[in-house]
Short mmCIF file of C-alpha atoms and ligand atoms in Angstrom, two decimals:
data_model
loop_
_atom_site.label_atom_id
_atom_site.label_comp_id
_atom_site.label_asym_id
_atom_site.label_seq_id
_atom_site.Cartn_x
_atom_site.Cartn_y
_atom_site.Cartn_z
CA UNK A 1 -5.15 -12.38 -27.35
CA UNK A 2 -5.46 -9.03 -28.93
CA UNK A 3 -4.17 -7.82 -31.34
CA UNK A 4 -3.13 -11.46 -32.42
CA UNK A 5 0.46 -12.18 -32.62
CA UNK A 6 2.14 -15.88 -33.19
CA UNK A 7 5.05 -17.38 -35.38
CA UNK A 8 3.00 -17.20 -38.15
CA UNK A 9 1.52 -13.49 -38.14
CA UNK A 10 1.78 -10.16 -36.57
CA UNK A 11 -0.13 -7.12 -36.65
CA UNK A 12 1.40 -4.13 -38.78
CA UNK A 13 0.76 -0.70 -39.73
CA UNK A 14 -0.10 -0.76 -43.43
CA UNK A 15 0.58 2.70 -45.30
CA UNK A 16 -2.30 4.50 -45.78
CA UNK A 17 -4.46 1.55 -44.64
CA UNK A 18 -4.43 1.42 -40.94
CA UNK A 19 -3.46 -1.81 -39.52
CA UNK A 20 -3.50 -5.22 -41.13
CA UNK A 21 -2.27 -8.65 -40.48
CA UNK A 22 1.36 -9.75 -42.10
CA UNK A 23 2.66 -13.20 -42.47
CA UNK A 24 5.91 -13.70 -40.44
CA UNK A 25 7.16 -16.24 -42.77
CA UNK A 26 6.21 -18.63 -45.55
CA UNK A 27 2.82 -20.37 -44.77
CA UNK A 28 1.47 -23.12 -46.65
CA UNK A 29 -1.94 -23.67 -47.99
CA UNK A 30 -4.55 -24.84 -45.59
CA UNK A 31 -2.34 -23.67 -42.38
CA UNK A 32 -4.68 -22.54 -39.69
CA UNK A 33 -3.32 -19.06 -38.82
CA UNK A 34 -5.79 -17.93 -35.95
CA UNK A 35 -8.24 -19.25 -33.90
CA UNK A 36 -10.28 -16.67 -32.16
CA UNK A 37 -11.63 -16.40 -28.63
CA UNK A 38 -15.12 -16.32 -27.87
CA UNK A 39 -16.68 -12.91 -28.48
CA UNK A 40 -16.24 -10.06 -26.26
CA UNK A 41 -19.81 -9.03 -26.64
CA UNK A 42 -22.42 -10.61 -28.82
CA UNK A 43 -26.27 -11.26 -29.47
CA UNK A 44 -28.44 -13.95 -30.63
CA UNK A 45 -31.38 -12.12 -31.93
CA UNK A 46 -34.60 -12.48 -30.20
CA UNK A 47 -36.35 -14.47 -32.68
CA UNK A 48 -33.92 -17.28 -32.55
CA UNK A 49 -33.83 -17.63 -28.89
CA UNK A 50 -35.53 -20.78 -28.76
CA UNK A 51 -33.62 -22.34 -31.50
CA UNK A 52 -30.02 -21.24 -30.93
CA UNK A 53 -27.89 -22.69 -28.41
CA UNK A 54 -26.74 -19.60 -26.07
CA UNK A 55 -23.25 -21.47 -25.55
CA UNK A 56 -22.31 -22.81 -28.81
CA UNK A 57 -24.45 -21.23 -31.13
CA UNK A 58 -25.67 -24.24 -32.74
CA UNK A 59 -29.20 -23.91 -34.86
CA UNK A 60 -31.81 -26.27 -35.09
CA UNK A 61 -33.95 -24.95 -37.43
CA UNK A 62 -37.48 -24.48 -36.19
CA UNK A 63 -37.02 -26.60 -33.13
CA UNK A 64 -36.95 -25.57 -29.73
CA UNK A 65 -33.71 -26.75 -28.05
CA UNK A 66 -34.45 -29.50 -25.49
CA UNK A 67 -32.19 -28.19 -22.68
CA UNK A 68 -33.47 -25.08 -21.03
CA UNK A 69 -32.51 -22.79 -18.39
CA UNK A 70 -35.73 -21.48 -16.94
CA UNK A 71 -34.66 -18.48 -14.73
CA UNK A 72 -33.08 -16.94 -17.94
CA UNK A 73 -34.92 -18.39 -20.81
CA UNK A 74 -31.77 -19.56 -22.40
CA UNK A 75 -31.94 -22.47 -24.46
CA UNK A 76 -28.81 -25.24 -25.16
CA UNK A 77 -28.20 -28.06 -27.51
CA UNK A 78 -26.97 -30.25 -24.47
CA UNK A 79 -26.66 -30.50 -20.85
CA UNK A 80 -23.00 -29.76 -20.96
CA UNK A 81 -23.16 -26.59 -23.21
CA UNK A 82 -25.57 -25.65 -20.48
CA UNK A 83 -23.00 -26.31 -17.73
CA UNK A 84 -20.48 -24.48 -20.12
CA UNK A 85 -22.65 -21.67 -20.03
CA UNK A 86 -23.26 -21.49 -16.41
CA UNK A 87 -19.45 -21.78 -15.55
CA UNK A 88 -18.58 -19.15 -18.00
CA UNK A 89 -21.09 -16.83 -17.32
CA UNK A 90 -20.66 -17.20 -13.42
CA UNK A 91 -23.31 -16.83 -10.69
CA UNK A 92 -23.43 -13.07 -10.95
CA UNK A 93 -23.85 -13.08 -14.68
CA UNK A 94 -26.61 -15.68 -14.42
CA UNK A 95 -28.35 -13.49 -11.95
CA UNK A 96 -28.14 -10.39 -14.45
CA UNK A 97 -29.74 -12.36 -17.20
CA UNK A 98 -32.61 -13.84 -14.87
CA UNK A 99 -33.36 -9.98 -14.19
CA UNK A 100 -33.11 -8.92 -17.94
CA UNK A 101 -35.40 -11.85 -18.87
CA UNK A 102 -37.91 -10.79 -16.12
CA UNK A 103 -37.87 -7.26 -17.45
CA UNK A 104 -38.60 -8.29 -21.07
CA UNK A 105 -41.38 -10.84 -19.93
CA UNK A 106 -42.86 -7.81 -17.77
CA UNK A 107 -42.68 -5.59 -20.77
CA UNK A 108 -44.07 -8.10 -23.24
CA UNK A 109 -47.08 -8.83 -20.81
CA UNK A 110 -47.65 -5.04 -20.83
CA UNK A 111 -48.51 -5.30 -24.62
CA UNK A 112 -46.30 -2.31 -25.83
CA UNK A 113 -44.15 -2.94 -28.51
CA UNK A 114 -41.03 -0.97 -29.18
CA UNK A 115 -41.69 2.41 -31.09
CA UNK A 116 -41.46 2.55 -34.72
CA UNK A 117 -38.40 4.16 -36.91
CA UNK A 118 -39.56 7.47 -38.24
CA UNK A 119 -38.83 7.73 -42.01
CA UNK A 120 -37.55 11.04 -41.50
CA UNK A 121 -34.85 9.90 -38.59
CA UNK A 122 -31.41 11.09 -39.29
CA UNK A 123 -27.91 9.77 -38.28
CA UNK A 124 -27.08 11.46 -34.91
CA UNK A 125 -23.74 13.45 -34.90
CA UNK A 126 -21.24 13.58 -32.12
CA UNK A 127 -22.78 16.38 -30.32
CA UNK A 128 -26.35 14.93 -30.28
CA UNK A 129 -24.94 11.59 -29.00
CA UNK A 130 -22.91 13.08 -26.12
CA UNK A 131 -26.07 15.22 -25.02
CA UNK A 132 -28.32 12.32 -25.10
CA UNK A 133 -25.78 9.99 -23.35
CA UNK A 134 -25.31 12.82 -20.68
CA UNK A 135 -29.11 12.66 -20.29
CA UNK A 136 -29.03 9.01 -19.84
CA UNK A 137 -26.11 9.31 -16.94
CA UNK A 138 -28.51 11.60 -15.16
CA UNK A 139 -31.33 9.13 -15.33
CA UNK A 140 -28.74 6.24 -14.35
CA UNK A 141 -27.31 8.21 -11.49
CA UNK A 142 -30.57 8.09 -9.71
CA UNK A 143 -31.00 4.23 -10.06
CA UNK A 144 -27.30 3.81 -9.03
CA UNK A 145 -27.60 6.03 -5.93
CA UNK A 146 -30.70 4.58 -4.84
CA UNK A 147 -29.78 1.06 -5.26
CA UNK A 148 -26.17 1.38 -3.94
CA UNK A 149 -27.42 2.65 -0.62
CA UNK A 150 -29.54 -0.30 0.00
CA UNK A 151 -29.31 -4.01 -0.44
CA UNK A 152 -29.12 -6.27 -3.61
CA UNK A 153 -32.87 -6.85 -3.62
CA UNK A 154 -34.63 -3.75 -4.94
CA UNK A 155 -36.37 -1.94 -2.18
CA UNK A 156 -39.83 0.17 -2.77
CA UNK A 157 -38.00 2.95 -4.24
CA UNK A 158 -35.96 0.92 -6.39
CA UNK A 159 -38.99 -0.90 -7.56
CA UNK A 160 -40.76 2.42 -8.32
CA UNK A 161 -37.84 3.20 -10.46
CA UNK A 162 -37.35 0.18 -12.25
CA UNK A 163 -41.12 0.82 -13.25
CA UNK A 164 -40.21 3.80 -14.49
CA UNK A 165 -37.77 2.50 -16.65
CA UNK A 166 -40.23 0.15 -17.89
CA UNK A 167 -42.22 3.08 -19.17
CA UNK A 168 -39.92 3.36 -22.14
CA UNK A 169 -39.81 0.83 -24.86
CA UNK A 170 -37.25 -1.86 -24.48
CA UNK A 171 -35.31 -3.41 -27.21
CA UNK A 172 -34.33 -7.04 -26.25
CA UNK A 173 -31.43 -7.31 -28.67
CA UNK A 174 -29.76 -3.92 -27.70
CA UNK A 175 -30.22 -5.27 -23.95
CA UNK A 176 -28.70 -8.46 -24.58
CA UNK A 177 -25.37 -7.24 -26.62
CA UNK A 178 -25.06 -4.58 -23.89
CA UNK A 179 -25.35 -7.04 -21.30
CA UNK A 180 -23.06 -9.62 -22.65
CA UNK A 181 -20.40 -7.09 -22.97
CA UNK A 182 -20.98 -5.65 -19.45
CA UNK A 183 -20.46 -9.16 -17.98
CA UNK A 184 -17.40 -9.55 -19.96
CA UNK A 185 -16.00 -6.45 -18.80
CA UNK A 186 -16.59 -7.09 -15.31
CA UNK A 187 -14.95 -10.57 -15.63
CA UNK A 188 -11.69 -9.01 -17.06
CA UNK A 189 -11.69 -5.23 -17.28
CA UNK A 190 -7.96 -4.89 -17.85
CA UNK A 191 -8.27 -7.74 -20.81
CA UNK A 192 -11.36 -6.11 -21.85
CA UNK A 193 -9.69 -2.54 -22.18
CA UNK A 194 -6.75 -4.05 -24.07
CA UNK A 195 -9.09 -5.93 -26.54
CA UNK A 196 -12.19 -3.70 -26.81
CA UNK A 197 -10.78 -0.17 -26.63
CA UNK A 198 -7.93 -0.72 -29.16
CA UNK A 199 -10.20 -1.61 -32.12
CA UNK A 200 -11.05 0.58 -34.74
CA UNK A 201 -14.06 2.53 -33.29
CA UNK A 202 -16.92 4.78 -34.87
CA UNK A 203 -17.44 7.83 -33.25
CA UNK A 204 -20.96 7.99 -34.72
CA UNK A 205 -22.34 4.45 -34.50
CA UNK A 206 -26.08 5.00 -34.33
CA UNK A 207 -27.79 4.79 -37.48
CA UNK A 208 -30.99 6.88 -36.47
CA UNK A 209 -31.82 8.88 -33.49
CA UNK A 210 -34.14 5.98 -32.65
CA UNK A 211 -30.95 3.80 -32.43
CA UNK A 212 -29.21 6.32 -30.15
CA UNK A 213 -32.26 6.56 -27.96
CA UNK A 214 -32.82 2.64 -27.71
CA UNK A 215 -28.96 2.31 -26.41
CA UNK A 216 -29.25 5.22 -24.29
CA UNK A 217 -32.80 3.58 -22.71
CA UNK A 218 -31.14 0.27 -22.46
CA UNK A 219 -28.26 1.55 -20.57
CA UNK A 220 -30.67 3.38 -17.69
CA UNK A 221 -32.95 0.01 -17.92
CA UNK A 222 -29.88 -2.13 -17.02
CA UNK A 223 -28.85 0.07 -14.21
CA UNK A 224 -32.14 -0.33 -12.84
CA UNK A 225 -32.26 -4.30 -12.76
CA UNK A 226 -28.49 -5.01 -12.52
CA UNK A 227 -27.35 -6.76 -9.60
CA UNK A 228 -25.52 -3.86 -7.54
CA UNK A 229 -22.31 -5.71 -7.59
CA UNK A 230 -22.07 -5.40 -11.57
CA UNK A 231 -23.10 -1.66 -11.73
CA UNK A 232 -19.24 -0.76 -11.60
CA UNK A 233 -19.06 -2.47 -15.04
CA UNK A 234 -22.51 -1.01 -16.26
CA UNK A 235 -21.24 2.47 -17.30
CA UNK A 236 -21.75 4.77 -20.12
CA UNK A 237 -18.17 4.38 -21.09
CA UNK A 238 -18.49 0.33 -21.47
CA UNK A 239 -21.99 0.74 -23.48
CA UNK A 240 -20.71 3.52 -25.67
CA UNK A 241 -17.35 1.43 -26.69
CA UNK A 242 -19.78 -1.63 -27.40
CA UNK A 243 -21.76 0.32 -30.02
CA UNK A 244 -18.67 2.09 -31.24
CA UNK A 245 -16.64 -1.32 -31.50
CA UNK A 246 -19.85 -3.14 -33.19
CA UNK A 247 -19.90 -0.95 -36.35
CA UNK A 248 -16.47 -1.93 -37.66
CA UNK A 249 -16.01 -5.03 -35.84
CA UNK A 250 -18.76 -7.28 -35.49
CA UNK A 251 -18.87 -10.63 -37.32
CA UNK A 252 -22.41 -12.05 -38.19
CA UNK A 253 -23.15 -15.72 -36.57
CA UNK A 254 -24.91 -17.28 -39.04
CA UNK A 255 -26.46 -21.06 -39.20
CA UNK A 256 -24.01 -22.49 -41.39
CA UNK A 257 -20.70 -20.85 -40.26
CA UNK A 258 -19.43 -18.17 -42.83
CA UNK A 259 -21.92 -18.48 -45.35
CA UNK A 260 -25.01 -20.34 -43.86
CA UNK A 261 -28.50 -19.06 -44.64
CA UNK A 262 -29.66 -17.71 -41.25
CA UNK A 263 -28.48 -14.54 -39.96
CA UNK A 264 -28.93 -15.12 -36.23
CA UNK A 265 -26.79 -12.42 -34.61
CA UNK A 266 -23.36 -10.96 -34.40
CA UNK A 267 -20.34 -10.94 -32.13
CA UNK A 268 -17.32 -8.95 -31.60
CA UNK A 269 -14.13 -10.86 -31.75
CA UNK A 270 -11.47 -8.66 -31.27
CA UNK A 271 -8.28 -10.62 -32.28
CA UNK A 272 -10.09 -11.49 -35.57
CA UNK A 273 -10.77 -7.82 -36.32
CA UNK A 274 -7.25 -7.22 -37.72
CA UNK A 275 -7.93 -9.00 -40.96
CA UNK A 276 -8.34 -6.24 -44.03
CA UNK A 277 -10.90 -6.88 -46.41
CA UNK A 278 -9.59 -8.11 -50.12
CA UNK A 279 -11.64 -9.36 -53.24
CA UNK A 280 -9.05 -11.63 -53.40
CA UNK A 281 -8.41 -13.05 -50.00
CA UNK A 282 -6.12 -15.39 -49.16
CA UNK A 283 -7.54 -16.25 -45.86
CA UNK A 284 -10.94 -18.09 -45.08
CA UNK A 285 -12.77 -18.27 -41.92
CA UNK A 286 -15.28 -20.66 -40.38
CA UNK A 287 -17.06 -20.28 -37.19
CA UNK A 288 -16.67 -23.39 -34.70
CA UNK A 289 -19.22 -23.01 -32.07
CA UNK A 290 -18.55 -19.69 -30.64
CA UNK A 291 -15.06 -19.03 -32.02
CA UNK A 292 -13.63 -18.60 -35.38
CA UNK A 293 -10.87 -20.43 -37.31
CA UNK A 294 -8.99 -18.81 -39.85
CA UNK A 295 -6.77 -20.35 -42.38
CA UNK A 296 -4.64 -19.67 -45.69
CA UNK A 297 -6.19 -20.75 -49.02
CA UNK A 298 -3.22 -20.71 -50.71
CA UNK A 299 0.70 -20.70 -50.25
CA UNK A 300 1.86 -17.19 -48.73
CA UNK A 301 5.03 -15.71 -48.86
CA UNK A 302 6.87 -13.93 -45.76
CA UNK A 303 5.78 -10.28 -45.78
CA UNK A 304 2.33 -10.67 -47.44
CA UNK A 305 -0.80 -9.42 -45.75
CA UNK A 306 -3.44 -11.64 -44.97
CA UNK A 307 -6.85 -10.86 -45.72
CA UNK A 308 -10.24 -12.22 -45.51
CA UNK A 309 -13.41 -11.44 -47.66
CA UNK A 310 -16.02 -9.62 -45.45
CA UNK A 311 -18.52 -11.12 -47.72
CA UNK A 312 -19.81 -14.47 -47.10
CA UNK A 313 -19.11 -17.27 -49.65
CA UNK A 314 -22.50 -16.88 -50.82
CA UNK A 315 -21.96 -13.51 -52.29
CA UNK A 316 -19.18 -14.99 -54.68
CA UNK A 317 -21.13 -14.43 -57.74
CA UNK A 318 -22.72 -11.31 -57.03
CA UNK A 319 -21.72 -8.52 -59.47
CA UNK A 320 -19.97 -5.24 -58.39
CA UNK A 321 -23.04 -3.23 -57.74
CA UNK A 322 -24.76 -6.06 -55.68
CA UNK A 323 -21.32 -6.82 -53.75
CA UNK A 324 -21.01 -2.97 -52.97
CA UNK A 325 -24.53 -2.95 -51.88
CA UNK A 326 -23.94 -6.03 -49.59
CA UNK A 327 -20.98 -4.61 -47.86
CA UNK A 328 -22.88 -1.52 -47.12
CA UNK A 329 -25.58 -3.15 -45.72
CA UNK A 330 -24.10 -5.69 -43.47
CA UNK A 331 -20.56 -3.97 -42.61
CA UNK A 332 -21.69 -0.39 -42.82
CA UNK A 333 -19.34 1.09 -45.15
CA UNK A 334 -19.14 2.30 -48.94
CA UNK A 335 -16.26 1.66 -51.10
CA UNK A 336 -15.65 4.77 -52.69
CA UNK A 337 -13.40 3.59 -55.61
CA UNK A 338 -14.40 3.31 -59.43
CA UNK A 339 -13.04 -0.28 -59.22
CA UNK A 340 -14.09 -2.64 -56.54
CA UNK A 341 -11.40 -5.19 -57.17
CA UNK A 342 -8.33 -3.81 -55.94
CA UNK A 343 -5.46 -4.55 -53.99
CA UNK A 344 -6.63 -4.77 -50.47
CA UNK A 345 -4.39 -2.40 -49.02
CA UNK A 346 -5.42 0.35 -51.85
CA UNK A 347 -8.86 -0.33 -51.32
CA UNK A 348 -9.24 0.24 -47.66
CA UNK A 349 -7.42 3.46 -47.86
CA UNK A 350 -10.67 4.47 -49.75
CA UNK A 351 -13.35 3.05 -47.46
CA UNK A 352 -15.46 5.46 -45.91
CA UNK A 353 -17.47 4.23 -42.74
CA UNK A 354 -21.02 5.61 -43.47
CA UNK A 355 -23.71 3.29 -42.94
CA UNK A 356 -25.67 1.58 -40.01
CA UNK A 357 -24.07 -1.03 -37.72
CA UNK A 358 -24.52 -4.89 -38.57
CA UNK A 359 -27.38 -5.23 -36.56
CA UNK A 360 -29.44 -3.04 -39.02
CA UNK A 361 -29.26 -5.57 -41.65
CA UNK A 362 -30.77 -8.03 -39.28
CA UNK A 363 -33.48 -5.94 -38.81
CA UNK A 364 -34.37 -5.71 -42.28
CA UNK A 365 -33.95 -9.41 -43.13
ZN1 ZN B 401 -24.35 -26.10 -27.49
#
């Protein structure tokens, strides 16, 4: 379901403001207008890996959840969530998560942390991004060729090469985000193309060269450990699209729904990405398990644009400067307009996407 369409709403081009969601008819207050699908790619940050259910994202503060999948390290709030995750992920996907779990485990045993972010680092431009990904492709080609020639298991050569991939630092959050997207792509490549490739994409989504490097390394590392049958979806096109889509389309996964305290991860929910931002939103959202529900908070007329606030409910009392800072931090854009409280369609025309992707906000908190 992307872009969203129903009796209640449809996606239209808003003059000067890209796409937006328009009410097809009068809608009365509190009516649910959209239930999103589960994310096409998401990550629960590593520091929450023992406290957040991998299936329904339930958070039990400070407590290790009791149901564990020992092969993959995933935890669940209940046996039924575990079963739900196993069914959704499939045997092949589970095997890939197991391989990633082992990679991270081995790497941690080595005692090498990921390298730090240099203060003099810069935001890489498109040419630098292309060059770096071409290099990653050459590295990945080696693995793909060797591994496709042999069996599913890593042969001696494959093992040697996996060691090579381990020599560079790993980023479990990026690896997990990419793997979730790759698995989704592999399950439904046509639907994935329709849902993800039509989203607003950021051409230069990496906030630093370190971030770009980490994505490229993660791609090569995944090529080195991924079950051979999944290599068709572990491609540069998919990995680059996942980064490009996350900048503008990711929703934070927080412990209490929209305005909960803990920022535990983020996900891309394509059908939900068509709502524009307004400082006077007429739509509210709440996370319900691994999906989002959207409902109108006032009576809406036919032809009205339906807008959400990209700010969480807890920021309502912030002043303009604080709000602007928060939008930049979390959503990676700056609102270049003298007056922040604008009609959404005008405001959106003035947005310039310029900041870091969502995950940067998580790293700094
Ligand atoms: Zn659960």
